[in-house]
Tab-separated table of C-alpha atoms in Angstrom:
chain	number	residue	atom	x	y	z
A	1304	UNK	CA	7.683	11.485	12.202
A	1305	UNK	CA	10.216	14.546	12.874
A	1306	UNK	CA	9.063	17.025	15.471
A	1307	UNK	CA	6.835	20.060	14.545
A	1308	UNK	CA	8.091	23.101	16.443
A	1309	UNK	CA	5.210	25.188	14.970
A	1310	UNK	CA	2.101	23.212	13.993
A	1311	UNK	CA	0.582	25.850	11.680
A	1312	UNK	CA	0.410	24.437	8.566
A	1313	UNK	CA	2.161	26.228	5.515
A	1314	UNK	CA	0.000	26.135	2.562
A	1315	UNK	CA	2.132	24.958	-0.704
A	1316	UNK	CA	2.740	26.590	-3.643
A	1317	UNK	CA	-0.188	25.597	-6.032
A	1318	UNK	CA	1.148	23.071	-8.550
A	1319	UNK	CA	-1.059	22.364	-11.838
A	1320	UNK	CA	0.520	19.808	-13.474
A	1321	UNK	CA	0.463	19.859	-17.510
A	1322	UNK	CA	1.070	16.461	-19.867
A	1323	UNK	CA	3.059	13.369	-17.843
A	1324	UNK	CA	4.257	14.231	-14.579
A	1325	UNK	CA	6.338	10.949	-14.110
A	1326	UNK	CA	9.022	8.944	-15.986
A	1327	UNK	CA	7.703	7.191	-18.699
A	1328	UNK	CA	10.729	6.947	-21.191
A	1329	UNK	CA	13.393	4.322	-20.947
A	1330	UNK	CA	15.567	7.104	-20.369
A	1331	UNK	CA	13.646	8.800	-17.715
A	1332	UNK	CA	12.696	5.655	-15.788
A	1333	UNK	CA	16.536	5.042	-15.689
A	1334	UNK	CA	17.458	8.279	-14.704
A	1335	UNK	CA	14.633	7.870	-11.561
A	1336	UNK	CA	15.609	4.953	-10.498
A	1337	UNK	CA	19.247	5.291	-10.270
A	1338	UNK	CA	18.355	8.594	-8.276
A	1339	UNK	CA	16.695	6.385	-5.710
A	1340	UNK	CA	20.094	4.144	-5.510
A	1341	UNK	CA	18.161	0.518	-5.675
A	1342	UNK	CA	15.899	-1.705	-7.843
A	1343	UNK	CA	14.789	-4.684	-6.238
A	1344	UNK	CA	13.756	-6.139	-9.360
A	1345	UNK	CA	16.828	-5.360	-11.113
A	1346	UNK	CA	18.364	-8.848	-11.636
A	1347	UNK	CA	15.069	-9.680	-13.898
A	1348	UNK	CA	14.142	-6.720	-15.609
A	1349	UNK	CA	15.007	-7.729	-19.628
A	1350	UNK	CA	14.199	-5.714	-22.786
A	1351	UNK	CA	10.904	-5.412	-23.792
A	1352	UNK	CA	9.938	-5.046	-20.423
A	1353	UNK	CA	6.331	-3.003	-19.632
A	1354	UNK	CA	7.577	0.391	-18.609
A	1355	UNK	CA	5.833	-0.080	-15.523
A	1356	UNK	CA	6.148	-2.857	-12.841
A	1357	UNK	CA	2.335	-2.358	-11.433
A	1358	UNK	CA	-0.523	-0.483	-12.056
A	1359	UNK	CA	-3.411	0.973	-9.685
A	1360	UNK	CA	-6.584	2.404	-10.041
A	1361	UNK	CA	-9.077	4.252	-7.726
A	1362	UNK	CA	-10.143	7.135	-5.113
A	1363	UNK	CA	-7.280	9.618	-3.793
A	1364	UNK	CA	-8.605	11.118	-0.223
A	1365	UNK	CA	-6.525	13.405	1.612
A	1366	UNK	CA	-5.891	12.373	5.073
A	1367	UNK	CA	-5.413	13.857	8.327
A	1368	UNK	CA	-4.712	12.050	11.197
A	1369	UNK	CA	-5.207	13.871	14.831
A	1370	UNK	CA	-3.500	11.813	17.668
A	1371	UNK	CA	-2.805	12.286	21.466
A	1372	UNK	CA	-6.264	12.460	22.286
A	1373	UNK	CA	-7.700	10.408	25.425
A	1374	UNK	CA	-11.088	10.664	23.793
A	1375	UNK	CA	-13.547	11.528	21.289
A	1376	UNK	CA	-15.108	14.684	21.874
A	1377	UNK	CA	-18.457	14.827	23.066
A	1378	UNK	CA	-21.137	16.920	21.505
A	1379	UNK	CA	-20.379	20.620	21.622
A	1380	UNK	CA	-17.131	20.277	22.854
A	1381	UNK	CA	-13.899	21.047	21.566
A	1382	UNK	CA	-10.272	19.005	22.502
A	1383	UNK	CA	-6.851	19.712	21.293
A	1384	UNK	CA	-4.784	16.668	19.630
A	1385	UNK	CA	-0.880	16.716	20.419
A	1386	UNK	CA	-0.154	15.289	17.447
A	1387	UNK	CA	-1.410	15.842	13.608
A	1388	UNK	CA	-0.512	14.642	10.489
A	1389	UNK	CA	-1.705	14.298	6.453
A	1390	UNK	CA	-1.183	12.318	4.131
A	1391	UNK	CA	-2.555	11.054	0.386
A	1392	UNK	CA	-4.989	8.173	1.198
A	1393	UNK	CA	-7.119	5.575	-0.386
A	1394	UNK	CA	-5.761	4.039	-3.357
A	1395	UNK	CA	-2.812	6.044	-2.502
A	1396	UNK	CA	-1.596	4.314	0.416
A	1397	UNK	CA	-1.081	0.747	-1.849
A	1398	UNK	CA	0.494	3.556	-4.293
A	1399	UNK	CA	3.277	4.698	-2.220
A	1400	UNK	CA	3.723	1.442	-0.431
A	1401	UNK	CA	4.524	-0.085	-3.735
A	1402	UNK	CA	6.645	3.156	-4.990
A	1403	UNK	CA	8.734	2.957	-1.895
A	1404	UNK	CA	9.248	-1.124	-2.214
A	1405	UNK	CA	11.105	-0.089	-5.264
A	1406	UNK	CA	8.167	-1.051	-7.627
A	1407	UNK	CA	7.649	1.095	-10.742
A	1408	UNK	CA	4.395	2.092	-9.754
A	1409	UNK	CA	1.398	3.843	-12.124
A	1410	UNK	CA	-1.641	5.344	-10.828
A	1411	UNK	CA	-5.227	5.792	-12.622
A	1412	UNK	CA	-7.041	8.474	-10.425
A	1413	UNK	CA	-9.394	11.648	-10.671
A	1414	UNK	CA	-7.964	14.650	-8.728
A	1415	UNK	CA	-9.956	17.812	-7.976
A	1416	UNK	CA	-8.459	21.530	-8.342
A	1417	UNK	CA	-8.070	22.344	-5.091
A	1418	UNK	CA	-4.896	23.131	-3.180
A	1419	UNK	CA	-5.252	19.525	-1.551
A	1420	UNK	CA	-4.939	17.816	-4.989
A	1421	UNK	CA	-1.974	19.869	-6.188
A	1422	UNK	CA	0.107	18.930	-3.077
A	1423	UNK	CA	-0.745	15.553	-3.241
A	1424	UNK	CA	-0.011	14.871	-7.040
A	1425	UNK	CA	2.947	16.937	-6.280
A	1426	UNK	CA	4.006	14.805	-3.221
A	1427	UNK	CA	2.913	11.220	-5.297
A	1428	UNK	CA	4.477	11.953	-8.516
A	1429	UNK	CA	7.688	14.410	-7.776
A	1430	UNK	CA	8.511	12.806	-3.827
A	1431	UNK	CA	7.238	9.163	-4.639
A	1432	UNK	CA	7.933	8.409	-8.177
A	1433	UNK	CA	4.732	7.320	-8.945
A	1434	UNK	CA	3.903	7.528	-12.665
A	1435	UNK	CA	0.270	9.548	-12.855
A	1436	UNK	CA	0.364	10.050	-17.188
A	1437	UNK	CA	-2.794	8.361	-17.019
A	1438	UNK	CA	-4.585	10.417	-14.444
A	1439	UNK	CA	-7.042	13.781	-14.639
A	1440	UNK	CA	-7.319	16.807	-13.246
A	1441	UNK	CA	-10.925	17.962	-12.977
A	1442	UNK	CA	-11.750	21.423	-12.955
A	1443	UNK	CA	-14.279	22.789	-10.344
A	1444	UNK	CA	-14.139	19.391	-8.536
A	1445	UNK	CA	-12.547	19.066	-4.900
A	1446	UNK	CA	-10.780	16.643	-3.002
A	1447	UNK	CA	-11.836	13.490	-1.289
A	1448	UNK	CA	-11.362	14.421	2.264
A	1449	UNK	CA	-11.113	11.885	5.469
A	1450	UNK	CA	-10.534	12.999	9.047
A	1451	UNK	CA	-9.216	10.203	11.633
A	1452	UNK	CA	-8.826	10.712	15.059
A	1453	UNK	CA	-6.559	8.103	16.573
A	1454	UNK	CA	-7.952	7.471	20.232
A	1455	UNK	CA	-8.304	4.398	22.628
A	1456	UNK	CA	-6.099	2.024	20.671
A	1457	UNK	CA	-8.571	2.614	17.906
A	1458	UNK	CA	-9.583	5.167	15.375
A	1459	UNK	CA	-12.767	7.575	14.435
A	1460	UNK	CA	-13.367	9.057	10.547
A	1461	UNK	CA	-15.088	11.285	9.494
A	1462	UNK	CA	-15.547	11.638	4.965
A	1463	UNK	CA	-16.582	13.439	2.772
A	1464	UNK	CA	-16.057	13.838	-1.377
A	1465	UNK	CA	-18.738	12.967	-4.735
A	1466	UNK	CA	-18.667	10.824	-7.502
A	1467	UNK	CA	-16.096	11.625	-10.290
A	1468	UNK	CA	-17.289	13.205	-13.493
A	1469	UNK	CA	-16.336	10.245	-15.208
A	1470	UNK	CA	-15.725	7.013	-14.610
A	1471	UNK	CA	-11.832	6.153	-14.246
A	1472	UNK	CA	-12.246	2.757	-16.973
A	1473	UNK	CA	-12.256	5.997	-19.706
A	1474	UNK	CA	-8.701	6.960	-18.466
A	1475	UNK	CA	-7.190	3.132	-17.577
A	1476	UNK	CA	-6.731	2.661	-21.622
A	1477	UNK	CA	-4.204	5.417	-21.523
A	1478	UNK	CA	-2.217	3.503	-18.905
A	1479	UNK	CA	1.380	2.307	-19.621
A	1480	UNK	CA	1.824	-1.450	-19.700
A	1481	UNK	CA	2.252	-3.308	-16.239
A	1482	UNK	CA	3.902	-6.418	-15.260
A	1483	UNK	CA	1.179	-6.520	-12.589
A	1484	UNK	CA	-2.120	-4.466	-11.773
A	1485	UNK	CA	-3.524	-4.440	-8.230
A	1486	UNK	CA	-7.222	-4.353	-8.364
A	1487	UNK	CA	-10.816	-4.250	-6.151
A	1488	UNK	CA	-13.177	-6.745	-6.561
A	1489	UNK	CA	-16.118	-3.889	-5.474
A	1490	UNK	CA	-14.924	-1.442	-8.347
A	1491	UNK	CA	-15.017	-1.471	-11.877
A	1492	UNK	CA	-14.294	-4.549	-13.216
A	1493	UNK	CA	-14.931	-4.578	-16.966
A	1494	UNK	CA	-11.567	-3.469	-18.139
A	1495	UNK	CA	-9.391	-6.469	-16.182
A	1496	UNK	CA	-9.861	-9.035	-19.089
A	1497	UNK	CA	-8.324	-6.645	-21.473
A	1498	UNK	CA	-5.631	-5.999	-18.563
A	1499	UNK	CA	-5.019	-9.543	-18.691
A	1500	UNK	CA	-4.735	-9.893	-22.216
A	1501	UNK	CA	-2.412	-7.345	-22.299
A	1502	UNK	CA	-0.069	-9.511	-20.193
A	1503	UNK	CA	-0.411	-8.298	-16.275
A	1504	UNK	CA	-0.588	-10.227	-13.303
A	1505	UNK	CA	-3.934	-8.974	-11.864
A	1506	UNK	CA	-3.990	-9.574	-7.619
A	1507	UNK	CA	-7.579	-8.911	-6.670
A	1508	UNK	CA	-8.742	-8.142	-3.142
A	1509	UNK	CA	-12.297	-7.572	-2.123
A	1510	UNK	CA	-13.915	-5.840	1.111
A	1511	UNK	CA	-16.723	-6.992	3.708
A	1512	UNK	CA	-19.887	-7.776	1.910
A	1513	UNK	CA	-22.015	-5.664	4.144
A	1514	UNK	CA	-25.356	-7.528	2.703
A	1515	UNK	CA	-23.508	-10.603	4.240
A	1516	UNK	CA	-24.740	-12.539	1.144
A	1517	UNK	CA	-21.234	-13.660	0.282
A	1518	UNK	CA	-22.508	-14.274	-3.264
A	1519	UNK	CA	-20.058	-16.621	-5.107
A	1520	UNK	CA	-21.468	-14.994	-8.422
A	1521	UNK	CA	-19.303	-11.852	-7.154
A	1522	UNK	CA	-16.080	-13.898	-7.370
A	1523	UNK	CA	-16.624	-13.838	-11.738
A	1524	UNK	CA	-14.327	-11.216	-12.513
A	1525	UNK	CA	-11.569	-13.533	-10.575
A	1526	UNK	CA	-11.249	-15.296	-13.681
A	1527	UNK	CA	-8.805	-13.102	-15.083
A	1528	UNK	CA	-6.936	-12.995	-12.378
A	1529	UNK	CA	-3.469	-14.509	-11.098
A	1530	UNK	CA	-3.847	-13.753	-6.933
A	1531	UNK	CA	-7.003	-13.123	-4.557
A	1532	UNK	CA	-5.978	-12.256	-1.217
A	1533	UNK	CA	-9.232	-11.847	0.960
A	1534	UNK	CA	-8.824	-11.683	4.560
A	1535	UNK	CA	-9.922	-14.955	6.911
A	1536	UNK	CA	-13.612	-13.843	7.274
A	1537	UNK	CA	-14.242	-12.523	3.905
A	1538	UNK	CA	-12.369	-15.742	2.300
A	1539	UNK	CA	-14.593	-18.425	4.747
A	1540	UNK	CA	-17.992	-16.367	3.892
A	1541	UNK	CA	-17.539	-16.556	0.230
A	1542	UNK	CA	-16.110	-20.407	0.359
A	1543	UNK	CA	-18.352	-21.459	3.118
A	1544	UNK	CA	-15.780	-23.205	5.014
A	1545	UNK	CA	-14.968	-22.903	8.492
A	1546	UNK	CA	-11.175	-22.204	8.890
A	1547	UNK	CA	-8.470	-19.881	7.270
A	1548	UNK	CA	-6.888	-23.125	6.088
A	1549	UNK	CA	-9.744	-24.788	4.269
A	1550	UNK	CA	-10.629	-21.492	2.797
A	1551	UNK	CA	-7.304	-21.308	1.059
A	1552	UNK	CA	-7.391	-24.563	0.014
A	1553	UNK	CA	-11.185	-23.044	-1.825
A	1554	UNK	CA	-9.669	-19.676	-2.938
A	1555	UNK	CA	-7.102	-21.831	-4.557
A	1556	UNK	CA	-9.375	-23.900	-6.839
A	1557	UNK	CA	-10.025	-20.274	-8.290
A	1558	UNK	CA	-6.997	-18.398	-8.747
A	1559	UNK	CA	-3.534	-19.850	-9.392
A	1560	UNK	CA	-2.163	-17.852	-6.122
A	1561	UNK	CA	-4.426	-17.741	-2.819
A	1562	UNK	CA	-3.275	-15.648	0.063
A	1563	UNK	CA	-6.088	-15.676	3.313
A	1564	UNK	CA	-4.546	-13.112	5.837
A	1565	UNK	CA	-5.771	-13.490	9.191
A	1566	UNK	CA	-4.681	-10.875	11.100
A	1567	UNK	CA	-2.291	-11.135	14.362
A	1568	UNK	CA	-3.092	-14.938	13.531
A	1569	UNK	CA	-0.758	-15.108	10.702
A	1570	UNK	CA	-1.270	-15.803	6.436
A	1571	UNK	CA	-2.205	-18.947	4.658
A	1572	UNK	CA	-1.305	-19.247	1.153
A	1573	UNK	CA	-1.206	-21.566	-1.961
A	1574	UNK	CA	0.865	-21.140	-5.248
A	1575	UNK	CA	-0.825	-23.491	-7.864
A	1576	UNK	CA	1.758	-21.992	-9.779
A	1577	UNK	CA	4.851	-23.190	-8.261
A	1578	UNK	CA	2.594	-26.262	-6.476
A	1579	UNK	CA	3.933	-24.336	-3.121
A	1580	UNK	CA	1.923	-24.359	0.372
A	1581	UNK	CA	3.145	-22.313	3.211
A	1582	UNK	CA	1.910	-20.616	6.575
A	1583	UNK	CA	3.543	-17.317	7.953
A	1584	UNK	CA	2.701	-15.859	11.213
A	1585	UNK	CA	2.640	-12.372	12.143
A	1586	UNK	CA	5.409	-10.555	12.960
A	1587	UNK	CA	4.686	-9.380	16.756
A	1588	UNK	CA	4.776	-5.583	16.923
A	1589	UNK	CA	2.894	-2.813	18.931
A	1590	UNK	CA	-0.062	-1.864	16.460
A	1591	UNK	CA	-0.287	2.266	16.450
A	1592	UNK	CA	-2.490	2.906	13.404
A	1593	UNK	CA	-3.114	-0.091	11.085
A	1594	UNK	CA	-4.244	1.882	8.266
A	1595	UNK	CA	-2.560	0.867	4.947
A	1596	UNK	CA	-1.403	-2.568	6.875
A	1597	UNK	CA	-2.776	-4.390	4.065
A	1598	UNK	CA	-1.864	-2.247	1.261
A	1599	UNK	CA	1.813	-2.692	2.354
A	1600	UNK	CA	1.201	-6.361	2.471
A	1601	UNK	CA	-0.157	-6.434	-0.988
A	1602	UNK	CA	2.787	-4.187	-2.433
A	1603	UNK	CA	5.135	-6.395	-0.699
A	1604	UNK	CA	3.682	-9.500	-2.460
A	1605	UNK	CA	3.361	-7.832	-5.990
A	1606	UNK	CA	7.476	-7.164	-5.522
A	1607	UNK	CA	8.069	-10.868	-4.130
A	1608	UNK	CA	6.106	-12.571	-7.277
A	1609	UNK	CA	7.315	-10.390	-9.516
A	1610	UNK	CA	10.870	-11.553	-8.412
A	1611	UNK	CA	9.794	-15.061	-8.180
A	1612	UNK	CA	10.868	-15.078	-4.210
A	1613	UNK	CA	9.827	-18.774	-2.415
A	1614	UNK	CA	6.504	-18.304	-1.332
A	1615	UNK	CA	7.681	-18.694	2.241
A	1616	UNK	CA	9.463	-15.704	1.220
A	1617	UNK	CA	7.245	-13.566	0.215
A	1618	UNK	CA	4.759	-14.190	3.041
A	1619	UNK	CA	8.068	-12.908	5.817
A	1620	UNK	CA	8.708	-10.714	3.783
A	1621	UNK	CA	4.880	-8.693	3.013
A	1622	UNK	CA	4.320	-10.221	6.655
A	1623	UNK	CA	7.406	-7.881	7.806
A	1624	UNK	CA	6.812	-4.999	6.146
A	1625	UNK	CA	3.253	-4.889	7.071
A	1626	UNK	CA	4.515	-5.303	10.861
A	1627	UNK	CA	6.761	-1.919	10.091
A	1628	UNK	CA	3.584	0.088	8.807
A	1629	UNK	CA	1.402	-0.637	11.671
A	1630	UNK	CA	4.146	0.987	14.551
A	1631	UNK	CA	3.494	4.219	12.534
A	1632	UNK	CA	0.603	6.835	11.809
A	1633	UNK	CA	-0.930	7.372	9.072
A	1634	UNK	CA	-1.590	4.592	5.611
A	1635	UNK	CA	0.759	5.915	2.713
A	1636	UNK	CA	3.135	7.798	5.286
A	1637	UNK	CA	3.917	4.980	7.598
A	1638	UNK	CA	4.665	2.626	4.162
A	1639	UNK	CA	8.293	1.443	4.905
A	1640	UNK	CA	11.179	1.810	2.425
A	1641	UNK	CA	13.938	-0.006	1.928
A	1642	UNK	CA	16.243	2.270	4.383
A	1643	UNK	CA	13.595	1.188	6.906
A	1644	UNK	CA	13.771	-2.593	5.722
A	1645	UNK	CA	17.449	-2.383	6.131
A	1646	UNK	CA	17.228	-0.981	9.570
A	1647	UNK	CA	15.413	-3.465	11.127
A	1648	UNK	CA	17.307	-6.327	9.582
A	1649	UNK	CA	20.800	-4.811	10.973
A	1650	UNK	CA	19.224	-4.173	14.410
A	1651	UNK	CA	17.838	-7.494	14.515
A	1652	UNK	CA	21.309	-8.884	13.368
A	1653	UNK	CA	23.281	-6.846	16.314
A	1654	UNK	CA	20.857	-8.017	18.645
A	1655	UNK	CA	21.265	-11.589	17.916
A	1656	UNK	CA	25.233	-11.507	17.375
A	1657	UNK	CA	24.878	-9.386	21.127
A	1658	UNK	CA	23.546	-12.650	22.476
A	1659	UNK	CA	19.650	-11.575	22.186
A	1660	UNK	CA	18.010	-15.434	21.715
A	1661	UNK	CA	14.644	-14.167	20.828
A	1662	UNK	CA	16.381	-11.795	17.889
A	1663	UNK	CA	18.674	-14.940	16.926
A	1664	UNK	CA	15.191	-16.815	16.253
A	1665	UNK	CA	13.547	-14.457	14.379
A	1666	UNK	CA	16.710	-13.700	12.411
A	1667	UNK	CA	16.984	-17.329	11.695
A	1668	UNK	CA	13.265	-17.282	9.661
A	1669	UNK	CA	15.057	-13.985	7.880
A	1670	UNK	CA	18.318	-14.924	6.438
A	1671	UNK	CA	17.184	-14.312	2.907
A	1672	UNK	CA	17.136	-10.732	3.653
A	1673	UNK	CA	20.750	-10.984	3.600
A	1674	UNK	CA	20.646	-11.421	-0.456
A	1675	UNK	CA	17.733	-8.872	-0.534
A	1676	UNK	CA	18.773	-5.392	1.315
A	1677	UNK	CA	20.677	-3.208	-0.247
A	1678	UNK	CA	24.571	-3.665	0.462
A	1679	UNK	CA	25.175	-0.179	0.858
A	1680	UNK	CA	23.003	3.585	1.742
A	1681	UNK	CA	20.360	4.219	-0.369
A	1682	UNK	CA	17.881	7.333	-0.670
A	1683	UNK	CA	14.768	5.898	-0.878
A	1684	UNK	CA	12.034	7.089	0.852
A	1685	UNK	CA	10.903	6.315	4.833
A	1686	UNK	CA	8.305	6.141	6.719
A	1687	UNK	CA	6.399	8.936	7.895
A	1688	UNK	CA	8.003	11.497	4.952
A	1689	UNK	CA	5.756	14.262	3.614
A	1690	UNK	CA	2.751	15.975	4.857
A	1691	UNK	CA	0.534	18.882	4.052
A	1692	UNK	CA	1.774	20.898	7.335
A	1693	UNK	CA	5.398	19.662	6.438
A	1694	UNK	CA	6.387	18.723	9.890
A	1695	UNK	CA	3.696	16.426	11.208
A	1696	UNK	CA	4.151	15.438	14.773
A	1697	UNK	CA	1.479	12.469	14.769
A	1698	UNK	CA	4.131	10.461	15.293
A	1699	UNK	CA	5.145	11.902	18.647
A	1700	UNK	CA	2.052	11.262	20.354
């Protein structure tokens, strides 16, 4: 993140959106993404094409991250962070991770009225691309708030926000078409079948079962769906095996694609589609904030199927990019775009042509980057771009 000479924050022009805020023509989509300089799904986009390439649904929070503390505070006392920085979160961070992949990216969500909601539909649909015509403003209803202090190698939150007015399923039927949705097995499910029938890929994820029942009953709305991609405890509890690899093996008798993440252990997944099998470990990096580490990884395998990438592939790649988040703060800021993608690869490629062995063997597990960076500048957006004080310095600390 860029320094911040003066941390006050400066409070942005209110902005009260009216009718579509993002491309939704053929025309305007065009005009968008030929701004941005690269579409990574170019080579298989064909006519008839949904207007968008995935569609999300759920709670917007607005973040702020305080870093370059030693400790919490204790009771009573106050401490001054050396770093701070905001950002959109919740459903937002697999939002912008996805926008900034290059994926044409809608967003069902409830916003308040409050100056936190106008900068951050501002900063999602003018600065990120992302396509909120099927989203509501709410009058007399405020933000989702979170408050993370980074400390210790770990991180403290503190939320706060209420129930929306309505339920988002009312607003999901005004959605564009997607080629894919992204969706949470604890949220509303009811409207995925139609989602499905409507032609979209539907990856499901699902979050610690804090009854620890692991109830296979909740795995139901899974039926509609083309990918599940629990992580390694979540996917053994619900299968009842006792390994990341025989709870794969499970997930895959369910859904045509199972991905089990397991952490710094590496991903196991299975494409029933494609009848491939294929293990991926971790990319070893630093870990500074892994918020939005697996919203990254999700985006990056939404953009890998959807451009029918070896599953091998896909795993570096969402493996990769998920390794680039984590070395920054903050979910949707420290989502990587391809400027960021292309960085690392030509690093990693000077370093191995400079005689580095350890680059030359990672390199050689990344040679199909060469056919998938861009060949030339683009002006897509990088990490750690746009925050409520304007020039966050979480970074620096």
């Amino acid at each position: 993140m860029t320094p911040n000479p003066t941390p006050e924050p400066a409070r942005p022009e209110s902005v009260r959106p009216e009718g579509p805020a993002s491309p939704t023509t053929p025309e305007e989509i065009a005009a968008r993404d030929a701004a941005a300089g690269w579409d990574p799904l170019a080579s298989t986009r064909q006519d008839g094409d949904p207007p968008l390439d995935v569609l999300l649904s759920g709670t917007v929070f607005f973040d702020i991250v305080f870093t370059g503390l030693e400790r919490l505070p204790r009771p009573g006392e106050e401490l001054w962070s050396k770093g701070m920085g905001s950002s959109p979160g919740g459903i937002a961070n697999l939002a912008v991770a996805a926008a900034r992949l290059g994926l044409r990216t809608g967003l069902v969500a409830g916003f308040g009225d409050d100056a936190y909601a106008d900068w951050m539909w501002h900063t999602m649909a003018h600065e990120e691309g992302i396509d909120l015509s099927a989203s509501r403003r709410f009058p007399d209803f405020h933000s989702p708030l979170t408050a993370s202090v980074a400390t210790q190698g770990d991180r403290a939150m503190v939320t706060h926000g209420h129930d929306l007015p309505e339920p988002l399923s009312s607003l999901i039927a005004r959605a564009p078409a997607a080629r894919a949705a992204v969706v949470d097995l604890a949220g509303e499910t009811g409207w995925w079948a139609d989602l499905a029938r409507r032609g979209s890929l539907i990856f499901a994820d699902i979050g610690y079962d804090e009854t620890e029942r692991w109830d296979r009953a909740d795995l139901a709305p899974l039926a509609h769906c083309h990918a599940f991609t629990p992580n390694a405890l979540e996917a053994m509890a619900y299968t009842r095996t006792e390994s990341p690899d025989k709870a794969v093996r499970a997930v895959a008798e369910i859904v045509p694609l199972a991905v089990v993440t397991d952490g710094a252990a590496g991903t196991y997944a299975i494409d029933g589609s494609t009848g491939e099998e294929a293990y991926c470990p971790a990319v070893p990096v630093t870990a500074t904030d892994t918020t939005g580490a697996g919203d990254v990884f999700a985006a990056s395998m939404v953009l890998g199927t959807l451009a029918q990438w070896p599953l091998p592939e896909r795993l570096k790649f969402a493996s990769l990019c998920s390794a680039l988040a984590v070395q920054q703060f903050g979910g949707s800021l420290a989502a990587p775009g391809w400027g960021d993608i292309t960085d690392w690869w030509r690093q990693l490629t000077d370093a191995a042509d400079g005689g580095d062995l350890r680059a030359a063997y990672t390199r050689d597990g990344y040679r199909f980057l060469d056919g998938i960076v861009p060949d030339r500048p683009v002006q897509g957006r990088r990490r750690a771009q746009g925050t409520f004080a304007l020039r966050s310095d979480a970074g620096k600390h």
